[in-house]
Amino acid sequence: DVKVTQSSRYLVKRTGEKVFLECVQDMDHENMFWYRQDPGLGLRLIYFSYDVKMKEKGDIPEGYSVSREKKERFSLILESASTNQTSMYLCASSQTRQGSGDTEAFFGQGTRLTVV
Amino acid sequence: GQNIDQPTEMTATEGAIVQINCTYQTSGFNGLFWYQQHAGEAPTFLSYNVLDGLEEKGRFSSFLSRSKGYSYLLLKELQMKDSASYLCAAGGYQKVTFGIGTKLQVIP
């Protein structure tokens, strides 16, 4: 079974802190994603990566950065946490199939981040 | 741009059939995913349609019409445990765009 593991289930941080959310997958997937999920807004893509050291902005990248130094690990960084970044953060991974799009995404259990 | 529409809430009775619709307008479309998400949990994969038509998988079926930008998820013989959010997602190359999800409540 594919396993996507996020480092924390719950996290409370203060405004202005630098926050690191870590995600590891064990299926050698090429693609990794960071989403945030908010009531009434659904899953919104923050950043994604399709290879080591590669990154692409999603729909809402402002206030975030990412790092992918190894294929299995994708980190989301909040440079200076703000209260409007309080949310559920979900990491996912998938494989690319040439000519027919990607496989389904496998999600981590989520990190509920509260910024106070 | 990416645009996916699905109803925000639905209610259905245990043992009944419910159809959750999804319309999409996306660039670089490859296929349509459906995910199930129980409250407080991560989404889990249900189905993926690439070609037009109906795909059946047990009590769940999914339909796609590429020309109409339309899909639906059909749940038969509803059970209480089917109470969850159902997310429609349009897959492109290396990127998937999600709808806001349909919260389904199954009542006795």
Tab-separated table of N, CA and C in Angstrom, chain A residues 9-107:
chain	number	residue	atom	x	y	z
A	9	ARG	N	0.072	15.811	13.138
A	9	ARG	CA	-1.368	15.799	12.932
A	9	ARG	C	-1.982	17.143	13.343
A	10	TYR	N	-1.454	17.686	14.420
A	10	TYR	CA	-1.923	18.985	14.913
A	10	TYR	C	-0.704	19.840	15.237
A	11	LEU	N	-0.849	21.143	14.942
A	11	LEU	CA	0.270	22.054	15.175
A	11	LEU	C	-0.299	23.417	15.553
A	12	VAL	N	0.283	24.034	16.591
A	12	VAL	CA	-0.110	25.393	16.962
A	12	VAL	C	1.145	26.253	16.920
A	13	LYS	N	1.085	27.339	16.161
A	13	LYS	CA	2.237	28.231	16.012
A	13	LYS	C	1.806	29.675	16.235
A	14	ARG	N	2.786	30.505	16.552
A	14	ARG	CA	2.506	31.922	16.767
A	14	ARG	C	2.704	32.716	15.481
A	15	THR	N	1.985	33.795	15.369
A	15	THR	CA	2.131	34.706	14.228
A	15	THR	C	3.586	35.126	14.088
A	16	GLY	N	4.076	35.057	12.851
A	16	GLY	CA	5.446	35.459	12.578
A	16	GLY	C	6.461	34.334	12.624
A	17	GLU	N	6.077	33.197	13.169
A	17	GLU	CA	7.004	32.057	13.232
A	17	GLU	C	7.218	31.457	11.849
A	18	LYS	N	8.374	30.859	11.659
A	18	LYS	CA	8.629	30.081	10.443
A	18	LYS	C	8.189	28.647	10.736
A	19	VAL	N	7.364	28.092	9.841
A	19	VAL	CA	6.765	26.788	10.090
A	19	VAL	C	7.150	25.821	8.969
A	20	PHE	N	7.523	24.623	9.365
A	20	PHE	CA	7.880	23.581	8.403
A	20	PHE	C	6.879	22.436	8.528
A	21	LEU	N	6.268	22.067	7.405
A	21	LEU	CA	5.419	20.880	7.355
A	21	LEU	C	6.111	19.867	6.450
A	22	GLU	N	6.308	18.665	7.008
A	22	GLU	CA	7.066	17.656	6.273
A	22	GLU	C	6.142	16.551	5.761
A	23	CYS	N	6.496	16.010	4.612
A	23	CYS	CA	5.702	14.944	4.006
A	23	CYS	C	6.657	13.940	3.362
A	24	VAL	N	6.412	12.654	3.619
A	24	VAL	CA	7.245	11.598	3.052
A	24	VAL	C	6.337	10.547	2.415
A	25	GLN	N	6.704	10.101	1.201
A	25	GLN	CA	5.959	9.013	0.557
A	25	GLN	C	6.927	7.878	0.243
A	26	ASP	N	6.374	6.639	0.261
A	26	ASP	CA	7.250	5.468	0.164
A	26	ASP	C	7.049	4.670	-1.118
A	27	MET	N	6.419	5.276	-2.155
A	27	MET	CA	6.146	4.524	-3.375
A	27	MET	C	6.911	5.042	-4.584
A	28	ASP	N	7.928	5.819	-4.358
A	28	ASP	CA	8.760	6.287	-5.467
A	28	ASP	C	7.953	7.107	-6.477
A	29	HIS	N	6.938	7.804	-6.013
A	29	HIS	CA	6.126	8.632	-6.906
A	29	HIS	C	6.901	9.865	-7.345
A	30	GLU	N	6.665	10.249	-8.601
A	30	GLU	CA	7.349	11.434	-9.124
A	30	GLU	C	6.710	12.723	-8.620
A	31	ASN	N	5.387	12.724	-8.560
A	31	ASN	CA	4.663	13.963	-8.276
A	31	ASN	C	4.292	14.054	-6.804
A	32	MET	N	4.479	15.234	-6.242
A	32	MET	CA	4.028	15.490	-4.874
A	32	MET	C	3.360	16.851	-4.824
A	33	PHE	N	2.389	16.970	-3.930
A	33	PHE	CA	1.517	18.145	-3.893
A	33	PHE	C	1.296	18.597	-2.452
A	34	TRP	N	1.102	19.889	-2.292
A	34	TRP	CA	0.597	20.434	-1.038
A	34	TRP	C	-0.695	21.189	-1.317
A	35	TYR	N	-1.745	20.815	-0.564
A	35	TYR	CA	-3.045	21.479	-0.639
A	35	TYR	C	-3.381	22.037	0.738
A	36	ARG	N	-4.233	23.039	0.740
A	36	ARG	CA	-4.910	23.400	1.981
A	36	ARG	C	-6.413	23.256	1.751
A	37	GLN	N	-7.100	22.894	2.828
A	37	GLN	CA	-8.538	22.649	2.718
A	37	GLN	C	-9.267	23.485	3.752
A	38	ASP	N	-10.191	24.309	3.277
A	38	ASP	CA	-10.956	25.198	4.142
A	38	ASP	C	-12.439	25.023	3.846
A	39	PRO	N	-13.279	25.140	4.860
A	39	PRO	CA	-14.729	24.969	4.655
A	39	PRO	C	-15.246	25.918	3.575
A	40	GLY	N	-16.019	25.372	2.657
A	40	GLY	CA	-16.611	26.180	1.597
A	40	GLY	C	-15.681	26.493	0.441
A	41	LEU	N	-14.402	26.167	0.594
A	41	LEU	CA	-13.419	26.461	-0.465
A	41	LEU	C	-12.807	25.199	-1.040
A	42	GLY	N	-12.975	24.087	-0.374
A	42	GLY	CA	-12.448	22.832	-0.879
A	42	GLY	C	-10.933	22.760	-0.811
A	43	LEU	N	-10.390	21.854	-1.604
A	43	LEU	CA	-8.940	21.651	-1.678
A	43	LEU	C	-8.341	22.633	-2.673
A	44	ARG	N	-7.387	23.412	-2.204
A	44	ARG	CA	-6.723	24.357	-3.094
A	44	ARG	C	-5.233	24.040	-3.149
A	45	LEU	N	-4.708	24.016	-4.369
A	45	LEU	CA	-3.322	23.613	-4.578
A	45	LEU	C	-2.379	24.784	-4.271
A	46	ILE	N	-1.411	24.523	-3.397
A	46	ILE	CA	-0.444	25.561	-3.022
A	46	ILE	C	0.796	25.475	-3.922
A	47	TYR	N	1.423	24.316	-3.909
A	47	TYR	CA	2.601	24.052	-4.733
A	47	TYR	C	2.589	22.579	-5.117
A	48	PHE	N	3.264	22.263	-6.215
A	48	PHE	CA	3.501	20.869	-6.533
A	48	PHE	C	4.895	20.702	-7.127
A	49	SER	N	5.328	19.446	-7.161
A	49	SER	CA	6.667	19.138	-7.655
A	49	SER	C	6.586	17.861	-8.457
A	50	TYR	N	7.192	17.852	-9.641
A	50	TYR	CA	7.153	16.646	-10.463
A	50	TYR	C	8.513	15.979	-10.570
A	51	ASP	N	9.476	16.495	-9.801
A	51	ASP	CA	10.786	15.865	-9.800
A	51	ASP	C	11.601	16.488	-8.673
A	52	VAL	N	12.684	15.815	-8.330
A	52	VAL	CA	13.565	16.356	-7.292
A	52	VAL	C	14.053	17.736	-7.710
A	53	LYS	N	14.046	18.655	-6.768
A	53	LYS	CA	14.502	20.033	-6.943
A	53	LYS	C	13.629	20.842	-7.906
A	54	MET	N	12.541	20.259	-8.378
A	54	MET	CA	11.623	21.005	-9.238
A	54	MET	C	10.401	21.403	-8.424
A	55	LYS	N	9.863	22.583	-8.710
A	55	LYS	CA	8.652	23.016	-8.031
A	55	LYS	C	7.857	23.925	-8.964
A	56	GLU	N	6.553	23.870	-8.796
A	56	GLU	CA	5.659	24.695	-9.596
A	56	GLU	C	4.630	25.326	-8.667
A	57	LYS	N	4.298	26.584	-8.912
A	57	LYS	CA	3.260	27.236	-8.122
A	57	LYS	C	1.898	26.674	-8.484
A	58	GLY	N	1.090	26.518	-7.452
A	58	GLY	CA	-0.290	26.127	-7.650
A	58	GLY	C	-1.175	27.354	-7.740
A	59	ASP	N	-2.359	27.246	-7.180
A	59	ASP	CA	-3.322	28.338	-7.284
A	59	ASP	C	-3.147	29.403	-6.207
A	60	ILE	N	-2.574	29.027	-5.065
A	60	ILE	CA	-2.458	29.986	-3.947
A	60	ILE	C	-1.077	29.894	-3.294
A	61	PRO	N	0.002	30.229	-4.010
A	61	PRO	CA	1.351	30.057	-3.455
A	61	PRO	C	1.817	31.164	-2.507
A	62	GLU	N	1.090	32.270	-2.457
A	62	GLU	CA	1.578	33.430	-1.694
A	62	GLU	C	1.711	33.087	-0.215
A	63	GLY	N	2.870	33.424	0.341
A	63	GLY	CA	3.121	33.183	1.756
A	63	GLY	C	3.711	31.815	2.051
A	64	TYR	N	3.914	31.017	0.986
A	64	TYR	CA	4.447	29.660	1.144
A	64	TYR	C	5.667	29.462	0.248
A	65	SER	N	6.503	28.520	0.636
A	65	SER	CA	7.541	28.013	-0.251
A	65	SER	C	7.657	26.515	-0.017
A	66	VAL	N	8.388	25.834	-0.887
A	66	VAL	CA	8.524	24.389	-0.769
A	66	VAL	C	9.963	23.981	-1.036
A	67	SER	N	10.254	22.762	-0.640
A	67	SER	CA	11.581	22.198	-0.872
A	67	SER	C	11.433	20.724	-1.174
A	68	ARG	N	12.140	20.285	-2.235
A	68	ARG	CA	12.161	18.854	-2.543
A	68	ARG	C	13.596	18.473	-2.882
A	69	GLU	N	14.324	18.126	-1.841
A	69	GLU	CA	15.725	17.735	-1.992
A	69	GLU	C	15.865	16.250	-2.315
A	70	LYS	N	14.903	15.449	-1.866
A	70	LYS	CA	14.902	14.017	-2.159
A	70	LYS	C	13.543	13.644	-2.740
A	71	LYS	N	13.514	12.597	-3.544
A	71	LYS	CA	12.289	12.223	-4.245
A	71	LYS	C	11.149	11.922	-3.274
A	72	GLU	N	11.455	11.328	-2.151
A	72	GLU	CA	10.394	10.880	-1.259
A	72	GLU	C	9.891	11.960	-0.308
A	73	ARG	N	10.550	13.109	-0.265
A	73	ARG	CA	10.221	14.107	0.749
A	73	ARG	C	9.882	15.457	0.126
A	74	PHE	N	8.782	16.022	0.578
A	74	PHE	CA	8.325	17.319	0.055
A	74	PHE	C	7.916	18.177	1.239
A	75	SER	N	8.589	19.288	1.428
A	75	SER	CA	8.360	20.136	2.605
A	75	SER	C	7.635	21.419	2.211
A	76	LEU	N	6.704	21.814	3.042
A	76	LEU	CA	6.006	23.100	2.873
A	76	LEU	C	6.485	24.040	3.964
A	77	ILE	N	6.837	25.252	3.568
A	77	ILE	CA	7.386	26.221	4.506
A	77	ILE	C	6.512	27.475	4.528
A	78	LEU	N	6.100	27.844	5.712
A	78	LEU	CA	5.421	29.117	5.893
A	78	LEU	C	6.464	30.080	6.429
A	79	GLU	N	6.875	31.023	5.614
A	79	GLU	CA	8.010	31.878	5.955
A	79	GLU	C	7.743	32.712	7.204
A	80	SER	N	6.535	33.218	7.320
A	80	SER	CA	6.151	34.025	8.485
A	80	SER	C	4.658	33.795	8.698
A	81	ALA	N	4.340	32.868	9.589
A	81	ALA	CA	2.953	32.410	9.714
A	81	ALA	C	2.010	33.559	10.067
A	82	SER	N	0.831	33.519	9.450
A	82	SER	CA	-0.200	34.506	9.763
A	82	SER	C	-1.496	33.774	10.098
A	83	THR	N	-2.408	34.468	10.760
A	83	THR	CA	-3.644	33.813	11.215
A	83	THR	C	-4.479	33.305	10.038
A	84	ASN	N	-4.367	33.945	8.864
A	84	ASN	CA	-5.158	33.458	7.723
A	84	ASN	C	-4.564	32.203	7.089
A	85	GLN	N	-3.473	31.718	7.658
A	85	GLN	CA	-2.926	30.437	7.218
A	85	GLN	C	-3.353	29.293	8.136
A	86	THR	N	-4.213	29.590	9.080
A	86	THR	CA	-4.833	28.531	9.872
A	86	THR	C	-5.704	27.693	8.953
A	87	SER	N	-5.412	26.388	8.883
A	87	SER	CA	-6.097	25.544	7.906
A	87	SER	C	-5.698	24.085	8.115
A	88	MET	N	-6.356	23.208	7.335
A	88	MET	CA	-5.918	21.818	7.225
A	88	MET	C	-5.016	21.727	5.999
A	89	TYR	N	-3.807	21.190	6.199
A	89	TYR	CA	-2.860	21.047	5.096
A	89	TYR	C	-2.731	19.565	4.744
A	90	LEU	N	-2.886	19.285	3.469
A	90	LEU	CA	-2.832	17.903	2.989
A	90	LEU	C	-1.728	17.759	1.951
A	91	CYS	N	-0.908	16.742	2.152
A	91	CYS	CA	0.130	16.386	1.194
A	91	CYS	C	-0.370	15.193	0.384
A	92	ALA	N	0.028	15.121	-0.868
A	92	ALA	CA	-0.375	13.995	-1.716
A	92	ALA	C	0.746	13.647	-2.679
A	93	SER	N	0.710	12.417	-3.179
A	93	SER	CA	1.669	12.017	-4.208
A	93	SER	C	0.951	11.221	-5.289
A	94	SER	N	1.521	11.225	-6.482
A	94	SER	CA	0.960	10.450	-7.594
A	94	SER	C	2.070	10.113	-8.577
A	95	GLN	N	1.744	9.214	-9.486
A	95	GLN	CA	2.687	8.784	-10.511
A	95	GLN	C	2.199	9.290	-11.850
A	96	THR	N	3.096	9.645	-12.742
A	96	THR	CA	2.716	10.078	-14.082
A	96	THR	C	2.748	8.893	-15.037
A	97	ARG	N	1.639	8.742	-15.767
A	97	ARG	CA	1.584	7.716	-16.804
A	97	ARG	C	1.665	8.438	-18.141
A	98	GLN	N	2.632	8.115	-18.916
A	98	GLN	CA	2.813	8.810	-20.182
A	98	GLN	C	1.613	8.589	-21.093
A	99	GLY	N	1.058	9.665	-21.573
A	99	GLY	CA	-0.032	9.588	-22.544
A	99	GLY	C	-1.416	9.501	-21.952
A	100	SER	N	-1.540	9.258	-20.661
A	100	SER	CA	-2.887	9.109	-20.103
A	100	SER	C	-3.038	9.808	-18.771
A	101	GLY	N	-2.216	10.844	-18.546
A	101	GLY	CA	-2.365	11.585	-17.306
A	101	GLY	C	-1.785	10.828	-16.132
A	102	ASP	N	-2.143	11.272	-14.965
A	102	ASP	CA	-1.547	10.730	-13.758
A	102	ASP	C	-2.421	9.667	-13.115
A	103	THR	N	-1.805	8.884	-12.264
A	103	THR	CA	-2.567	7.984	-11.403
A	103	THR	C	-3.294	8.813	-10.349
A	104	GLU	N	-4.123	8.136	-9.604
A	104	GLU	CA	-4.811	8.812	-8.515
A	104	GLU	C	-3.807	9.315	-7.492
A	105	ALA	N	-4.183	10.376	-6.796
A	105	ALA	CA	-3.342	10.919	-5.741
A	105	ALA	C	-3.607	10.182	-4.438
A	106	PHE	N	-2.546	9.919	-3.715
A	106	PHE	CA	-2.642	9.314	-2.393
A	106	PHE	C	-2.317	10.400	-1.371
A	107	PHE	N	-3.173	10.534	-0.389
A	107	PHE	CA	-3.064	11.634	0.555
A	107	PHE	C	-2.496	11.192	1.898
